[in-house]
XYZ file of N, CA, C and O in Angstrom:
480
model
N 97.778 200.378 85.553
C 97.328 199.846 86.802
C 98.321 198.787 87.297
O 98.993 198.148 86.513
N 98.365 198.649 88.598
C 99.271 197.727 89.239
C 98.520 196.445 89.575
O 97.408 196.482 90.108
N 99.160 195.333 89.279
C 98.564 194.052 89.589
C 99.657 193.056 89.943
O 100.687 192.988 89.276
N 99.433 192.300 91.003
C 100.317 191.232 91.412
C 99.531 189.931 91.359
O 98.487 189.813 92.002
N 100.035 188.980 90.612
C 99.358 187.712 90.426
C 100.240 186.594 90.964
O 101.365 186.412 90.511
N 99.703 185.844 91.912
C 100.435 184.772 92.547
C 100.067 183.421 91.945
O 98.955 183.216 91.465
N 101.006 182.513 92.054
C 100.770 181.137 91.650
C 101.745 180.235 92.393
O 102.713 180.703 92.987
N 101.484 178.947 92.350
C 102.416 177.982 92.891
C 101.997 177.301 94.172
O 102.670 176.364 94.624
N 100.921 177.743 94.770
C 100.462 177.102 95.984
C 99.879 175.731 95.702
O 99.663 175.340 94.555
N 99.634 175.002 96.768
C 99.062 173.683 96.613
C 99.219 172.849 97.860
O 99.555 173.353 98.933
N 98.963 171.574 97.695
C 99.052 170.607 98.777
C 100.339 169.812 98.632
O 100.641 169.294 97.555
N 101.080 169.714 99.713
C 102.341 168.989 99.696
C 102.524 168.279 101.029
O 102.030 168.737 102.056
N 103.208 167.157 100.992
C 103.506 166.436 102.216
C 104.657 167.087 102.968
O 105.501 167.768 102.382
N 104.678 166.885 104.259
C 105.771 167.393 105.074
C 107.106 166.926 104.513
O 107.269 165.767 104.132
N 108.055 167.848 104.468
C 109.353 167.563 103.895
C 109.468 167.910 102.430
O 110.583 167.930 101.887
N 108.359 168.190 101.801
C 108.357 168.530 100.398
C 108.678 169.987 100.148
O 108.982 170.749 101.062
N 108.580 170.367 98.877
C 108.933 171.715 98.455
C 107.864 172.304 97.558
O 107.153 171.586 96.851
N 107.765 173.607 97.603
C 106.928 174.373 96.698
C 107.658 175.655 96.338
O 108.462 176.156 97.124
N 107.349 176.173 95.173
C 107.885 177.453 94.748
C 106.732 178.375 94.392
O 105.990 178.109 93.443
N 106.598 179.437 95.147
C 105.572 180.427 94.884
C 106.113 181.500 93.956
O 107.264 181.906 94.071
N 105.264 181.963 93.062
C 105.633 183.008 92.128
C 104.691 184.190 92.283
O 103.518 184.028 92.604
N 105.217 185.365 92.033
C 104.427 186.587 92.057
C 104.868 187.452 90.897
O 105.977 187.983 90.898
N 104.016 187.580 89.911
C 104.312 188.364 88.723
C 103.615 189.710 88.810
O 102.410 189.777 89.058
N 104.371 190.763 88.594
C 103.846 192.117 88.705
C 103.681 192.757 87.340
O 104.448 192.493 86.407
N 102.686 193.602 87.241
C 102.501 194.441 86.072
C 102.188 195.853 86.536
O 101.547 196.051 87.566
N 102.667 196.824 85.792
C 102.424 198.212 86.130
C 103.381 198.796 87.148
O 103.296 199.999 87.448
N 104.276 197.992 87.677
C 105.258 198.440 88.645
C 106.390 197.441 88.657
O 106.191 196.265 88.332
N 107.566 197.891 89.041
C 108.753 197.049 88.965
C 109.217 196.610 90.343
O 109.375 197.430 91.251
N 109.468 195.318 90.475
C 110.075 194.812 91.691
C 111.518 195.268 91.839
O 112.019 195.374 92.962
N 112.176 195.543 90.740
C 113.598 195.836 90.773
C 113.938 197.096 91.553
O 115.053 197.225 92.067
N 113.020 198.022 91.647
C 113.275 199.278 92.348
C 112.379 199.439 93.572
O 112.252 200.538 94.115
N 111.800 198.364 93.998
C 110.924 198.386 95.157
C 111.206 197.190 96.054
O 111.880 196.246 95.653
N 110.692 197.252 97.239
C 110.851 196.167 98.186
C 109.742 195.146 98.016
O 108.565 195.510 97.930
N 110.129 193.890 97.968
C 109.178 192.795 97.842
C 109.131 192.000 99.132
O 110.134 191.893 99.851
N 107.992 191.453 99.412
C 107.850 190.628 100.599
C 106.843 189.527 100.391
O 105.970 189.610 99.532
N 107.006 188.497 101.181
C 106.023 187.431 101.262
C 105.482 187.375 102.679
O 106.250 187.353 103.644
N 104.182 187.374 102.778
C 103.489 187.250 104.041
C 102.684 185.951 104.037
O 102.395 185.390 102.983
N 102.313 185.516 105.211
C 101.405 184.385 105.296
C 100.444 184.589 106.451
O 100.748 185.285 107.414
N 99.293 183.992 106.331
C 98.289 184.065 107.371
C 97.674 182.690 107.569
O 97.020 182.159 106.669
N 97.919 182.138 108.730
C 97.357 180.853 109.091
C 95.998 181.067 109.744
O 95.712 182.150 110.269
N 95.155 180.047 109.734
C 93.834 180.193 110.346
C 93.925 180.635 111.795
O 94.680 180.070 112.592
N 93.175 181.664 112.140
C 93.133 182.157 113.500
C 94.335 182.959 113.938
O 94.437 183.305 115.116
N 95.231 183.259 113.020
C 96.427 183.998 113.377
C 96.577 185.247 112.515
O 95.984 185.355 111.447
N 97.373 186.179 113.014
C 97.627 187.408 112.285
C 98.555 187.160 111.108
O 99.327 186.201 111.094
N 98.465 188.047 110.137
C 99.350 187.959 108.998
C 100.787 188.200 109.441
O 101.070 189.127 110.202
N 101.688 187.383 108.955
C 103.068 187.364 109.383
C 103.978 187.616 108.195
O 103.813 187.003 107.136
N 104.943 188.489 108.384
C 105.951 188.711 107.355
C 106.932 187.552 107.379
O 107.593 187.305 108.390
N 107.044 186.865 106.263
C 107.875 185.681 106.170
C 109.252 186.010 105.616
O 110.276 185.543 106.133
N 109.290 186.786 104.554
C 110.546 187.094 103.889
C 110.443 188.441 103.207
O 109.372 188.834 102.751
N 111.558 189.146 103.136
C 111.590 190.443 102.480
C 112.849 190.546 101.636
O 113.896 190.013 102.000
N 112.720 191.211 100.512
C 113.828 191.435 99.599
C 113.794 192.892 99.173
O 112.847 193.328 98.529
N 114.815 193.646 99.528
C 114.863 195.055 99.166
C 115.372 195.223 97.746
O 115.924 194.306 97.141
N 115.188 196.428 97.222
C 115.684 196.717 95.882
C 117.198 196.592 95.805
O 117.742 196.317 94.735
N 117.870 196.776 96.929
C 119.310 196.626 96.977
C 119.786 195.197 97.129
O 120.995 194.957 97.118
N 118.865 194.267 97.287
C 119.221 192.865 97.350
C 119.329 192.276 98.740
O 119.661 191.095 98.886
N 119.050 193.059 99.762
C 119.094 192.529 101.119
C 117.871 191.669 101.391
O 116.768 191.986 100.950
N 118.067 190.608 102.132
C 116.975 189.710 102.482
C 116.882 189.540 103.984
O 117.876 189.640 104.707
N 115.679 189.278 104.436
C 115.432 188.947 105.829
C 114.321 187.921 105.885
O 113.421 187.913 105.042
N 114.375 187.067 106.896
C 113.406 186.006 107.060
C 112.971 185.914 108.509
O 113.752 186.185 109.428
N 111.748 185.509 108.697
C 111.305 185.191 110.032
C 112.059 183.938 110.497
O 112.412 183.070 109.694
N 112.354 183.879 111.780
C 113.207 182.818 112.298
C 112.706 181.420 111.943
O 113.506 180.511 111.684
N 111.413 181.248 111.922
C 110.852 179.925 111.723
C 111.107 179.347 110.328
O 110.964 178.142 110.131
N 111.491 180.181 109.371
C 111.719 179.691 108.011
C 113.161 179.824 107.570
O 113.511 179.396 106.459
N 114.006 180.373 108.399
C 115.409 180.545 108.027
C 116.057 179.203 107.714
O 115.896 178.235 108.451
N 116.773 179.179 106.625
C 117.411 177.955 106.183
C 116.532 177.068 105.344
O 117.034 176.104 104.748
N 115.248 177.359 105.290
C 114.319 176.549 104.512
C 113.706 177.307 103.343
O 113.455 176.721 102.296
N 113.455 178.595 103.533
C 112.820 179.419 102.505
C 113.834 180.385 101.912
O 114.735 180.869 102.605
N 113.649 180.696 100.640
C 114.496 181.661 99.958
C 113.640 182.570 99.099
O 112.868 182.097 98.266
N 113.774 183.868 99.296
C 113.102 184.836 98.451
C 114.085 185.301 97.382
O 115.266 185.508 97.657
N 113.594 185.446 96.173
C 114.456 185.861 95.077
C 113.662 186.692 94.090
O 112.431 186.775 94.159
N 114.368 187.287 93.160
C 113.766 188.181 92.183
C 114.350 187.914 90.815
O 115.552 187.658 90.670
N 113.516 187.995 89.804
C 113.940 187.907 88.420
C 113.487 189.192 87.749
O 112.312 189.339 87.405
N 114.415 190.109 87.564
C 114.051 191.409 87.017
C 113.546 191.318 85.579
O 112.676 192.090 85.175
N 114.094 190.393 84.809
C 113.663 190.242 83.427
C 112.202 189.846 83.338
O 111.500 190.227 82.399
N 111.742 189.072 84.294
C 110.353 188.635 84.322
C 109.485 189.498 85.221
O 108.271 189.288 85.289
N 110.105 190.444 85.924
C 109.400 191.290 86.883
C 108.598 190.432 87.854
O 107.392 190.632 88.044
N 109.287 189.497 88.451
C 108.635 188.550 89.344
C 109.508 188.285 90.555
O 110.735 188.412 90.506
N 108.860 187.930 91.627
C 109.552 187.460 92.817
C 109.067 186.063 93.138
O 107.953 185.672 92.769
N 109.912 185.328 93.853
C 109.631 183.940 94.133
C 109.902 183.646 95.599
O 110.694 184.309 96.261
N 109.249 182.642 96.078
C 109.535 182.112 97.397
C 109.722 180.610 97.257
O 108.753 179.875 97.044
N 110.964 180.181 97.337
C 111.274 178.764 97.313
C 111.144 178.228 98.723
O 111.823 178.702 99.634
N 110.295 177.252 98.907
C 110.014 176.696 100.215
C 110.419 175.233 100.224
O 109.831 174.418 99.508
N 111.412 174.925 101.017
C 111.901 173.560 101.145
C 111.651 173.044 102.556
O 111.429 173.816 103.489
N 111.725 171.740 102.694
C 111.540 171.098 103.996
C 110.287 171.613 104.690
O 110.299 171.987 105.869
N 109.207 171.618 103.967
C 107.970 172.188 104.481
C 107.451 171.405 105.678
O 107.581 170.185 105.752
N 106.853 172.146 106.584
C 106.295 171.596 107.801
C 104.809 171.911 107.861
O 104.358 172.885 107.263
N 104.044 171.116 108.591
C 102.616 171.420 108.723
C 102.344 172.828 109.225
O 101.348 173.441 108.815
N 103.200 173.355 110.072
C 103.002 174.697 110.586
C 103.226 175.782 109.539
O 102.960 176.955 109.802
N 103.716 175.409 108.373
C 103.823 176.356 107.269
C 102.500 176.547 106.543
O 102.402 177.412 105.665
N 101.518 175.747 106.874
C 100.217 175.849 106.232
C 99.617 177.230 106.460
O 99.473 177.674 107.597
N 99.279 177.899 105.379
C 98.748 179.254 105.454
C 98.403 179.719 104.056
O 98.744 179.071 103.062
N 97.732 180.849 103.996
C 97.585 181.565 102.744
C 98.774 182.509 102.622
O 99.035 183.302 103.531
N 99.475 182.426 101.528
C 100.660 183.234 101.309
C 100.341 184.383 100.364
O 99.712 184.195 99.320
N 100.810 185.566 100.745
C 100.541 186.779 99.987
C 101.836 187.441 99.562
O 102.736 187.646 100.376
N 101.908 187.804 98.321
C 103.007 188.595 97.791
C 102.719 190.070 98.019
O 101.575 190.514 97.905
N 103.755 190.820 98.329
C 103.600 192.241 98.608
C 104.698 193.037 97.926
O 105.856 192.627 97.887
N 104.317 194.195 97.408
C 105.274 195.152 96.873
C 105.079 196.473 97.601
O 103.958 196.980 97.683
N 106.158 196.997 98.125
C 106.132 198.242 98.884
C 106.812 199.322 98.052
O 108.016 199.245 97.799
N 106.031 200.305 97.644
C 106.529 201.361 96.772
C 106.568 202.693 97.510
O 105.617 203.058 98.198
N 107.671 203.393 97.343
C 107.794 204.740 97.878
C 108.090 205.699 96.741
O 109.052 205.516 96.000
N 107.252 206.721 96.626
C 107.396 207.685 95.551
C 108.406 208.753 95.918
O 108.856 208.863 97.063
N 108.748 209.563 94.936
C 109.674 210.663 95.178
C 109.090 211.708 96.118
O 109.831 212.478 96.727
N 107.781 211.756 96.243
C 107.139 212.686 97.161
C 107.155 212.186 98.599
O 106.767 212.919 99.510
N 107.575 210.963 98.789
C 107.624 210.380 100.108
C 106.429 209.531 100.468
O 106.427 208.898 101.536
N 105.433 209.496 99.624
C 104.272 208.673 99.897
C 104.590 207.204 99.647
O 105.446 206.866 98.824
N 103.893 206.329 100.337
C 104.083 204.901 100.194
C 102.793 204.229 99.758
O 101.704 204.614 100.177
N 102.962 203.245 98.931
C 101.841 202.428 98.491
C 102.233 200.968 98.583
O 103.350 200.599 98.237
N 101.320 200.161 99.058
C 101.532 198.728 99.118
C 100.544 198.020 98.207
O 99.363 198.362 98.162
N 101.060 197.046 97.509
C 100.248 196.258 96.602
C 100.347 194.797 97.004
O 101.409 194.321 97.417
N 99.242 194.099 96.860
C 99.141 192.727 97.337
C 98.687 191.781 96.242
O 97.849 192.123 95.402
N 99.256 190.598 96.284
C 98.732 189.528 95.465
C 97.436 189.010 96.043
O 97.017 189.380 97.145
N 96.793 188.140 95.298
C 95.475 187.656 95.703
C 95.535 186.590 96.779
O 94.502 186.258 97.380
N 96.705 186.074 97.041
C 96.877 185.012 98.012
C 96.836 183.645 97.365
O 96.072 183.408 96.434
N 97.672 182.764 97.844
C 97.679 181.388 97.362
C 97.811 180.449 98.555
O 98.609 180.675 99.459
N 96.993 179.420 98.557
C 96.935 178.497 99.682
C 98.073 177.494 99.611
O 98.293 176.855 98.579
N 98.779 177.365 100.716
C 99.791 176.333 100.878
C 99.348 175.437 102.026
O 99.158 175.906 103.150
N 99.186 174.175 101.732
C 98.778 173.214 102.743
C 99.822 172.106 102.823
O 100.119 171.462 101.815
N 100.345 171.909 104.011
C 101.366 170.891 104.237
C 100.765 169.821 105.134
O 100.391 170.091 106.278
N 100.675 168.632 104.623
C 100.097 167.530 105.369
C 101.178 166.792 106.132
O 102.350 166.750 105.729
N 100.783 166.191 107.235
C 101.719 165.444 108.062
C 101.739 163.970 107.702
O 102.654 163.248 108.055
């Protein structure tokens, strides 16, 4: 079975840093695309960062230069390093793994979500 377990959320003051972790079991990040999403109160879920199996990264404009997505294949985990946090970064953050099988079917797996709250 596939499971993604997130950790690292919490309360931090503006300008501070947090590192979110997402540990996978039953599937490998190394051969799949990983992403971090967030959902703020009253807003739609937003793709924050993506990391392909080939190592390409993309970020939403609002976090460029502040957030970094990375992968540790030995630990089968992905991370989101968040620096210079702003109150508008406050949201529930979700780890995502996007898997495509040889048959062409796609499956997405989600972490349970972790709350990030940035105080002003």
